[in-house]
Short mmCIF file of C-alpha atoms and ligand atoms in Angstrom, two decimals:
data_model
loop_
_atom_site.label_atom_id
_atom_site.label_comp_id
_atom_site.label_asym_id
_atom_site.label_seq_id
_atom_site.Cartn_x
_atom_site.Cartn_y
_atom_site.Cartn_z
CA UNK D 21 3.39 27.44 -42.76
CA UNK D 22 2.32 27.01 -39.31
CA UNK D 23 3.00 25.24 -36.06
CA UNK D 24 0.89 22.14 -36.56
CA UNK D 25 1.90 18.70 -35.64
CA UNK D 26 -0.48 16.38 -37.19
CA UNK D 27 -0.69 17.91 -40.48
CA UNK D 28 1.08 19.61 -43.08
CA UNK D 29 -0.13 22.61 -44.74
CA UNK D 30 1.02 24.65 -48.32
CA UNK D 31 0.24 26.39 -50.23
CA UNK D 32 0.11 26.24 -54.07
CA UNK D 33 -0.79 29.36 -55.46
CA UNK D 34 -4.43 29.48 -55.01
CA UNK D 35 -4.86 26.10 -53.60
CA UNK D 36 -4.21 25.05 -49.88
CA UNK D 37 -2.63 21.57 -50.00
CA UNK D 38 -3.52 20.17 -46.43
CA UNK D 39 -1.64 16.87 -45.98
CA UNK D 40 -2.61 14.43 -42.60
CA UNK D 41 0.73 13.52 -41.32
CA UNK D 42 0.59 11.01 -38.52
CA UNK D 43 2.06 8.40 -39.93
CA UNK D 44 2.69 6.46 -36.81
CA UNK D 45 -0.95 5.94 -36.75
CA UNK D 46 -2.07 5.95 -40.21
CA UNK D 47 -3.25 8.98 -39.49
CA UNK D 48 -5.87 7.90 -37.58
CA UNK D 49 -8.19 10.82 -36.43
CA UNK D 50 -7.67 12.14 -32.56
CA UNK D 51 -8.72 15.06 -31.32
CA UNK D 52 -5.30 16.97 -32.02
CA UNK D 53 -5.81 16.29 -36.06
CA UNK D 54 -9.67 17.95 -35.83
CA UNK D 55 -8.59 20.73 -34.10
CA UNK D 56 -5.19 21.70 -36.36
CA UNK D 57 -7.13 20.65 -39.04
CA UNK D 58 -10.49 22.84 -38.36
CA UNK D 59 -8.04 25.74 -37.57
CA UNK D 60 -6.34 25.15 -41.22
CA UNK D 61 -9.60 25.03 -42.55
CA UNK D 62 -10.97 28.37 -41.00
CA UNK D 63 -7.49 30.18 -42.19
CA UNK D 64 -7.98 28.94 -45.63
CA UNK D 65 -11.81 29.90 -45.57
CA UNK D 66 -10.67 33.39 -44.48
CA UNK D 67 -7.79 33.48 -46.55
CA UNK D 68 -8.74 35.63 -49.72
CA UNK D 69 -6.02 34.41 -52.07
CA UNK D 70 -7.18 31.00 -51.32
CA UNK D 71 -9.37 29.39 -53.63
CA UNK D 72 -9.81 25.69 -53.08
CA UNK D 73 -8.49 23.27 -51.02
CA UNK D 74 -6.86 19.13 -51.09
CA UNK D 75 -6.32 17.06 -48.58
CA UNK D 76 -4.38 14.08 -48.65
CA UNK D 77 -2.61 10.94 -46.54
CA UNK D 78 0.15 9.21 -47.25
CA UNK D 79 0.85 6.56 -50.23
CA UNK D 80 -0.29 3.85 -47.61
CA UNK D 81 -3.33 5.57 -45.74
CA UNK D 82 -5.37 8.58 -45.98
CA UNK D 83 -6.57 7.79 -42.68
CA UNK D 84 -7.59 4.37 -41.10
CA UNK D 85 -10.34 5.65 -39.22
CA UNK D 86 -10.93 7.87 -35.75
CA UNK D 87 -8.19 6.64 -33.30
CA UNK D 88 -9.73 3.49 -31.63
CA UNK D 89 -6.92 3.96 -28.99
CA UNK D 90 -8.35 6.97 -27.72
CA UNK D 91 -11.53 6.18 -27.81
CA UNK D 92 -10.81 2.61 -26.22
CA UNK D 93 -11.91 3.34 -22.61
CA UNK D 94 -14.16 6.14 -23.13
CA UNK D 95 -17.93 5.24 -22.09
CA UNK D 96 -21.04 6.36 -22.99
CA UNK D 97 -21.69 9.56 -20.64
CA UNK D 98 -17.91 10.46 -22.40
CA UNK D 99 -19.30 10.12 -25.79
CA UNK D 100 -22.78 11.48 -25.69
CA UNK D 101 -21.95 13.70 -22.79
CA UNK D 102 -19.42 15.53 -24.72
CA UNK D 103 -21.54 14.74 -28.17
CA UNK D 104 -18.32 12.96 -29.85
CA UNK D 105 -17.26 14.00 -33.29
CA UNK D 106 -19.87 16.56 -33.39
CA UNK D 107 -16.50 18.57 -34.07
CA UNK D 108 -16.62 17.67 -37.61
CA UNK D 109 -19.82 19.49 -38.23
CA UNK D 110 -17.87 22.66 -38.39
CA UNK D 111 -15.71 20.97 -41.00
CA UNK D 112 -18.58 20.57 -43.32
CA UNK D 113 -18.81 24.13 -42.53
CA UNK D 114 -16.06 25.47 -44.61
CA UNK D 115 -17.42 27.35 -47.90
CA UNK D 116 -14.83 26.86 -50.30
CA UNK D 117 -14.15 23.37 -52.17
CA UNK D 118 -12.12 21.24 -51.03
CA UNK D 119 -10.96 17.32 -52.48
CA UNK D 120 -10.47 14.69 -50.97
CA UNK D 121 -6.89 13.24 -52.47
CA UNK D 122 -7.17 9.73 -51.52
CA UNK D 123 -4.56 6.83 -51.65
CA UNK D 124 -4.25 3.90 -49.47
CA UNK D 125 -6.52 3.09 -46.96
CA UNK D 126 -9.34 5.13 -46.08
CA UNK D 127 -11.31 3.39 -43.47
CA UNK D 128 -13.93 4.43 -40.79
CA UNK D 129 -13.90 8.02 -40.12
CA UNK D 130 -11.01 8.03 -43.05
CA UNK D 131 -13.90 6.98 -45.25
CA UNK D 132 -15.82 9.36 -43.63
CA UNK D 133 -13.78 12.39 -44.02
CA UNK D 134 -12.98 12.19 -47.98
CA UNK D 135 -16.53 12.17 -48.10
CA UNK D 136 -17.37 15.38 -45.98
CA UNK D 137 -15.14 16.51 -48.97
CA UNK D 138 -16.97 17.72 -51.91
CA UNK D 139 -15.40 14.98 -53.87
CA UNK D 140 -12.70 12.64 -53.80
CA UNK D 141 -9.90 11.90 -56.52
CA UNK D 142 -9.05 8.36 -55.87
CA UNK D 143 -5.28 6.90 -56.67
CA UNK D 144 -5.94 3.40 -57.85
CA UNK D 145 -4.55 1.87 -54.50
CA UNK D 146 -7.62 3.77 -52.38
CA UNK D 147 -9.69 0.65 -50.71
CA UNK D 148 -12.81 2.44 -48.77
CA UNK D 149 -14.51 0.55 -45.99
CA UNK D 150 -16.96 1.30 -43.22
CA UNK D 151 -15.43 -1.43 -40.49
CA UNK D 152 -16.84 0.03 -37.15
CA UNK D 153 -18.63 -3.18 -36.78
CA UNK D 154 -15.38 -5.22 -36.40
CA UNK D 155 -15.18 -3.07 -33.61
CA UNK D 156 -18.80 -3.41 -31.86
CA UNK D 157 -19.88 -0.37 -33.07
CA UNK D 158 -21.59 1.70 -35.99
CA UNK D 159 -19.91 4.72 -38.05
CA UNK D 160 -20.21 8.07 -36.15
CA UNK D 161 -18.90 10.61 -38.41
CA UNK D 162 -21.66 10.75 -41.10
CA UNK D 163 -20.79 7.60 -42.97
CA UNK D 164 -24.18 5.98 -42.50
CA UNK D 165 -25.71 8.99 -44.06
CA UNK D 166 -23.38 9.80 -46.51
CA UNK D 167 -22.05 6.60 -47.93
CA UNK D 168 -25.94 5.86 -48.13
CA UNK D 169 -26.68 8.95 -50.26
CA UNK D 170 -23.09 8.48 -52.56
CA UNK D 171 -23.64 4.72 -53.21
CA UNK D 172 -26.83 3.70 -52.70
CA UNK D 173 -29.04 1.61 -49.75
CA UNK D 174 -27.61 -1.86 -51.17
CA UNK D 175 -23.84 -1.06 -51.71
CA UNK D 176 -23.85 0.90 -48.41
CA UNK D 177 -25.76 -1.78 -45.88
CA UNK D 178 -23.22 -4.58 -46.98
CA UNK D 179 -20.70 -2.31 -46.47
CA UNK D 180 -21.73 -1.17 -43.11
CA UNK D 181 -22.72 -4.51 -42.14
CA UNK D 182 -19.61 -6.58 -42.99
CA UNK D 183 -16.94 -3.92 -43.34
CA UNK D 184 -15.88 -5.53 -47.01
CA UNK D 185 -13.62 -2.78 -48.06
CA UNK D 186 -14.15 -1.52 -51.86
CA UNK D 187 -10.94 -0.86 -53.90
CA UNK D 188 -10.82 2.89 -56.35
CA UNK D 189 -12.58 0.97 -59.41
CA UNK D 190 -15.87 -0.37 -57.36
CA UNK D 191 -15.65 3.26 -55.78
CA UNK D 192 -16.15 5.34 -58.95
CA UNK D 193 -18.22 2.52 -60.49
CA UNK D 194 -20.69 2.88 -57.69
CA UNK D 195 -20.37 7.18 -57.54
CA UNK D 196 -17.94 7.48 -54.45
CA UNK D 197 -14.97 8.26 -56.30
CA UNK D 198 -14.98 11.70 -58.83
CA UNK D 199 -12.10 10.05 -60.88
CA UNK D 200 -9.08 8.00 -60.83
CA UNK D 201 -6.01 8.39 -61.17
CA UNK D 202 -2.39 6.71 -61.38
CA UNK D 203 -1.09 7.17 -57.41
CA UNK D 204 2.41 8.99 -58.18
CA UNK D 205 0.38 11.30 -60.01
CA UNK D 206 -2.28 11.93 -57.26
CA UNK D 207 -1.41 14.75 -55.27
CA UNK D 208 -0.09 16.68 -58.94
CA UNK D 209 -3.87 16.09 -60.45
CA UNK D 210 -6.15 16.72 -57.43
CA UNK D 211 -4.00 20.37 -56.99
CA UNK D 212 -4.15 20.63 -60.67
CA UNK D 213 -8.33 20.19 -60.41
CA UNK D 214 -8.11 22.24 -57.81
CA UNK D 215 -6.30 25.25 -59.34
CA UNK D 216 -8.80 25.38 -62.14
CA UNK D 217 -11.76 26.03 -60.06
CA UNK D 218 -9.36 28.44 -58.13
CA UNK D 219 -9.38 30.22 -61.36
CA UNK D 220 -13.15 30.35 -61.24
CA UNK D 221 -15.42 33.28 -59.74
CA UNK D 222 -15.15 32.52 -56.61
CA UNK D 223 -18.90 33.71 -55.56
CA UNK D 224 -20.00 31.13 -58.17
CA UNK D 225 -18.03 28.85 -56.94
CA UNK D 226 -19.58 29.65 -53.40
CA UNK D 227 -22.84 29.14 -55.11
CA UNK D 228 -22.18 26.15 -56.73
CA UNK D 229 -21.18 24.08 -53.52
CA UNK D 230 -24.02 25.58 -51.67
CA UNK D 231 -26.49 24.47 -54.12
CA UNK D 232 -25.21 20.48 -55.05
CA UNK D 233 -25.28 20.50 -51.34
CA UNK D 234 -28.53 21.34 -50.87
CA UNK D 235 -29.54 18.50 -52.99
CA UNK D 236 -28.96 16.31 -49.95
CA UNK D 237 -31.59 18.24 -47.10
CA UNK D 238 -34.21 19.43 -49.77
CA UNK D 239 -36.98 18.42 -51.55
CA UNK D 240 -36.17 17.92 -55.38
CA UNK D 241 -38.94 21.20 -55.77
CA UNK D 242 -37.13 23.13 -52.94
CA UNK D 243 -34.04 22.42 -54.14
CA UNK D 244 -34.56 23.71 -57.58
CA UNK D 245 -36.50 26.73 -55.78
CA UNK D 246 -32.52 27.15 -53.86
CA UNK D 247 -31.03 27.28 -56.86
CA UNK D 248 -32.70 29.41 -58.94
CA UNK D 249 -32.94 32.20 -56.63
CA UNK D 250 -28.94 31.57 -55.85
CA UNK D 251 -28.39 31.88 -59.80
CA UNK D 252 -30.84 34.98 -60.07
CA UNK D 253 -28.46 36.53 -56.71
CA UNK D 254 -25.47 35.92 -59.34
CA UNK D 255 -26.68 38.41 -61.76
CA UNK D 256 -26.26 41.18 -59.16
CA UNK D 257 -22.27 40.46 -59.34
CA UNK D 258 -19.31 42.44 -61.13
CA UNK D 259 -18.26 38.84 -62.35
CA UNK D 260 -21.53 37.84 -63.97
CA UNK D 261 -21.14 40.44 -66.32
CA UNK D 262 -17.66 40.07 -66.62
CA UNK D 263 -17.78 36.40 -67.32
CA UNK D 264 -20.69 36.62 -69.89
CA UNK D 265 -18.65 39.79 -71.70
CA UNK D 266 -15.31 38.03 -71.84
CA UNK D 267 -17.07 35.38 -73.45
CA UNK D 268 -18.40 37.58 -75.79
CA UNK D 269 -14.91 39.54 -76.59
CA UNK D 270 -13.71 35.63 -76.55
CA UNK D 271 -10.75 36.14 -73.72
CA UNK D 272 -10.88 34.57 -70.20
CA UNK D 273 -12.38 36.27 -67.30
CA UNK D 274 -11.05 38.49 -64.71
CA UNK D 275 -12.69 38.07 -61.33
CA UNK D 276 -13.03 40.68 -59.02
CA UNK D 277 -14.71 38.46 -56.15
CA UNK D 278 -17.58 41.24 -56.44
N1 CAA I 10 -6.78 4.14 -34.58
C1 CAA I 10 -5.63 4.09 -33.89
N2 CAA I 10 -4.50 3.51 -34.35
C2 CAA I 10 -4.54 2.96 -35.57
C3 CAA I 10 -5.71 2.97 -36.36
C4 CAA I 10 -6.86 3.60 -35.82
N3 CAA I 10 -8.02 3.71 -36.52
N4 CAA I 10 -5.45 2.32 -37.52
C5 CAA I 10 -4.15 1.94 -37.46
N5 CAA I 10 -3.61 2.31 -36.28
C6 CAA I 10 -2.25 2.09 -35.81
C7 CAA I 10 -2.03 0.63 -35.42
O1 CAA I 10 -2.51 0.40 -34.10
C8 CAA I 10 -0.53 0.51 -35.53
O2 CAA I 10 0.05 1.11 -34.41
P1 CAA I 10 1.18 0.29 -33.55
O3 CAA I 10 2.34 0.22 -34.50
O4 CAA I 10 1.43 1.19 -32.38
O5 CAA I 10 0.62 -1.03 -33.24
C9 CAA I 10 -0.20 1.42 -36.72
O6 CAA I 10 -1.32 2.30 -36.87
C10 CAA I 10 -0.04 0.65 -38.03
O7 CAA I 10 -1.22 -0.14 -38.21
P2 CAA I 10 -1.19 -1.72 -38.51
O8 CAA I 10 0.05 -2.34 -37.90
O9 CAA I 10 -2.50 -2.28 -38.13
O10 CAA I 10 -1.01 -1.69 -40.11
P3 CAA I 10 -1.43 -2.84 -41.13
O11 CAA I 10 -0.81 -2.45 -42.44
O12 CAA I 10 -1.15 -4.19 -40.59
O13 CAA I 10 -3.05 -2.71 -41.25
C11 CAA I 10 -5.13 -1.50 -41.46
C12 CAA I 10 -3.62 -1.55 -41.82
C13 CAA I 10 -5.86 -2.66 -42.16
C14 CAA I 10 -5.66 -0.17 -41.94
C15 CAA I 10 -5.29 -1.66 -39.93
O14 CAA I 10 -4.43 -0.72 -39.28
C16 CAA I 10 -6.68 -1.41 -39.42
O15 CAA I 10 -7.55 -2.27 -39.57
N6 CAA I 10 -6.93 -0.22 -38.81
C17 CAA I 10 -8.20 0.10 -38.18
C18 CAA I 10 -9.28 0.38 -39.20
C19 CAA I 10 -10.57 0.68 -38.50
O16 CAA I 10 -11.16 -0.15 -37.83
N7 CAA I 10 -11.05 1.93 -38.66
C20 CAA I 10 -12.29 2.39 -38.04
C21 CAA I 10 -11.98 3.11 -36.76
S1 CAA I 10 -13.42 3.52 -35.80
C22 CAA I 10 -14.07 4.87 -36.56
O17 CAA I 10 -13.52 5.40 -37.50
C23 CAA I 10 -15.35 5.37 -35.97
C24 CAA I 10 -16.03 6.40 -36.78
O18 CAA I 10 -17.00 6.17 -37.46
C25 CAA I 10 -15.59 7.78 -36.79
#
């Protein structure tokens, strides 16, 4: 669809199928693969006919982590000078869903990325780990926080602390994982999930990203507060009323987007 190198992107009706495609590097994460992939990620925002995006490695790695090769010689004016990986925060930015299609490794800022997802599908080969400390240092692309908030304090220290990888079944055991499912049948499933909430009003789909995500910054009060007032701002759409009269007439909804 476009001229990107490190990534593959189609699309599948309603749903953008992003695949990371460096496969000489497990598609480890360099600074060309944010930037294609924030631009994909923009397009599909903007894109109107777009309703919910996947991403997804390869059968052997979704990604084994930020590329250590580039970031082998860099030093610390380099890193904090130029706030490293604060690039990502505009992928957390994106307002539409999108899953996290995982099989293979998924490892460091792999681990990190299915979970700036709003949820991962797991193929039962996915093995998560946080290794950074193999390599002297600490996560730096939100896994700290997030693998904290997904799995627990316990779960997430030893993790962190011995980079012990966790295959698909610990992962949904301990919340990380949405689902699993058989890996030839990944990719077909997590576009499958993702067509179906394609199909869905897409404000209230809007809405109801916004508000699970403001479970993680608010109180429990404020974020009850959030979503109230997000589900009163729902009545003032075309699709409210259309949704709750097509249930009545008992026929599926047609969205406007109003
Ligand atoms: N960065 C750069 N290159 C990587 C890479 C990474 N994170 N992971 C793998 N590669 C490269 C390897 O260097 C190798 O390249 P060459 O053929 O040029 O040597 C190629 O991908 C294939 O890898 P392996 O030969 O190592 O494959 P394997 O099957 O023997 O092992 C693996 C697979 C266990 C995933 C192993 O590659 C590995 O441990 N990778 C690194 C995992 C890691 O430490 N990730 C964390 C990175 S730091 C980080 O992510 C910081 C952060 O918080 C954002």
């Amino acid at each position: 669809m476009s001229d990107y190198e490190t990534i593959l992107v189609e699309r599948r009706d309603a749903v953008t199928l992003v695949t990371l495609n460096r496969p000489q590097a497990l598609n480890a994460l360099n600074a060309q693969i944010l930037s294609e992939l924030l631009d994909a990620m923009r397009a599909f925002d903007a894109d109107s006919t777009q309703g919910c995006a996947v991403i997804t490695g390869s059968a052997k790695a979704f990604a084994a982590g930020a590329d250590i090769k580039e970031m082998q010689e860099m030093d610390f004016a380099a890193m904090y000078g130029g706030d490293h990986f604060s690039g990502w925060d505009a992928f957390t930015r994106t307002r539409k869903p999108i899953i996290a299609a995982v099989a293979g490794f998924a490892l460091g800022g792999g681990c990190e990325l299915a979970m700036m997802c709003d949820f991962i599908l797991a193929a039962d080969t996915a093995k998560f780990g946080q290794p950074e400390i193999k390599l002297g240092v600490t996560p730096g692309m939100g896994g700290s926080q997030r693998l904290t908030r997904a799995v627990g304090k316990a779960k997430a220290m030893e993790m962190c602390l011995t980079g012990r990888m966790i295959g698909a079944e610990e992962a949904e055991r301990c919340g990380l994982v949405a689902r699993i499912v058989p890996a030839d049948d990944l990719v077909e499933e997590a576009v499958k999930t993702a067509q179906t909430i394609a199909a869905m009003a897409p404000l209230a789909v809007k809405a109801n990203k916004e508000m699970v995500n403001a479970a993680f910054d608010t109180t429990l009060a404020q974020g009850v507060q959030f979503e109230r007032r997000l589900f009163h701002g729902l009545f003032g759409t075309a699709d409210q009323k259309e949704g709750m009269t097509a249930f009545v007439e008992k026929r599926p909804g047609n969205w406007t987007g109003r």
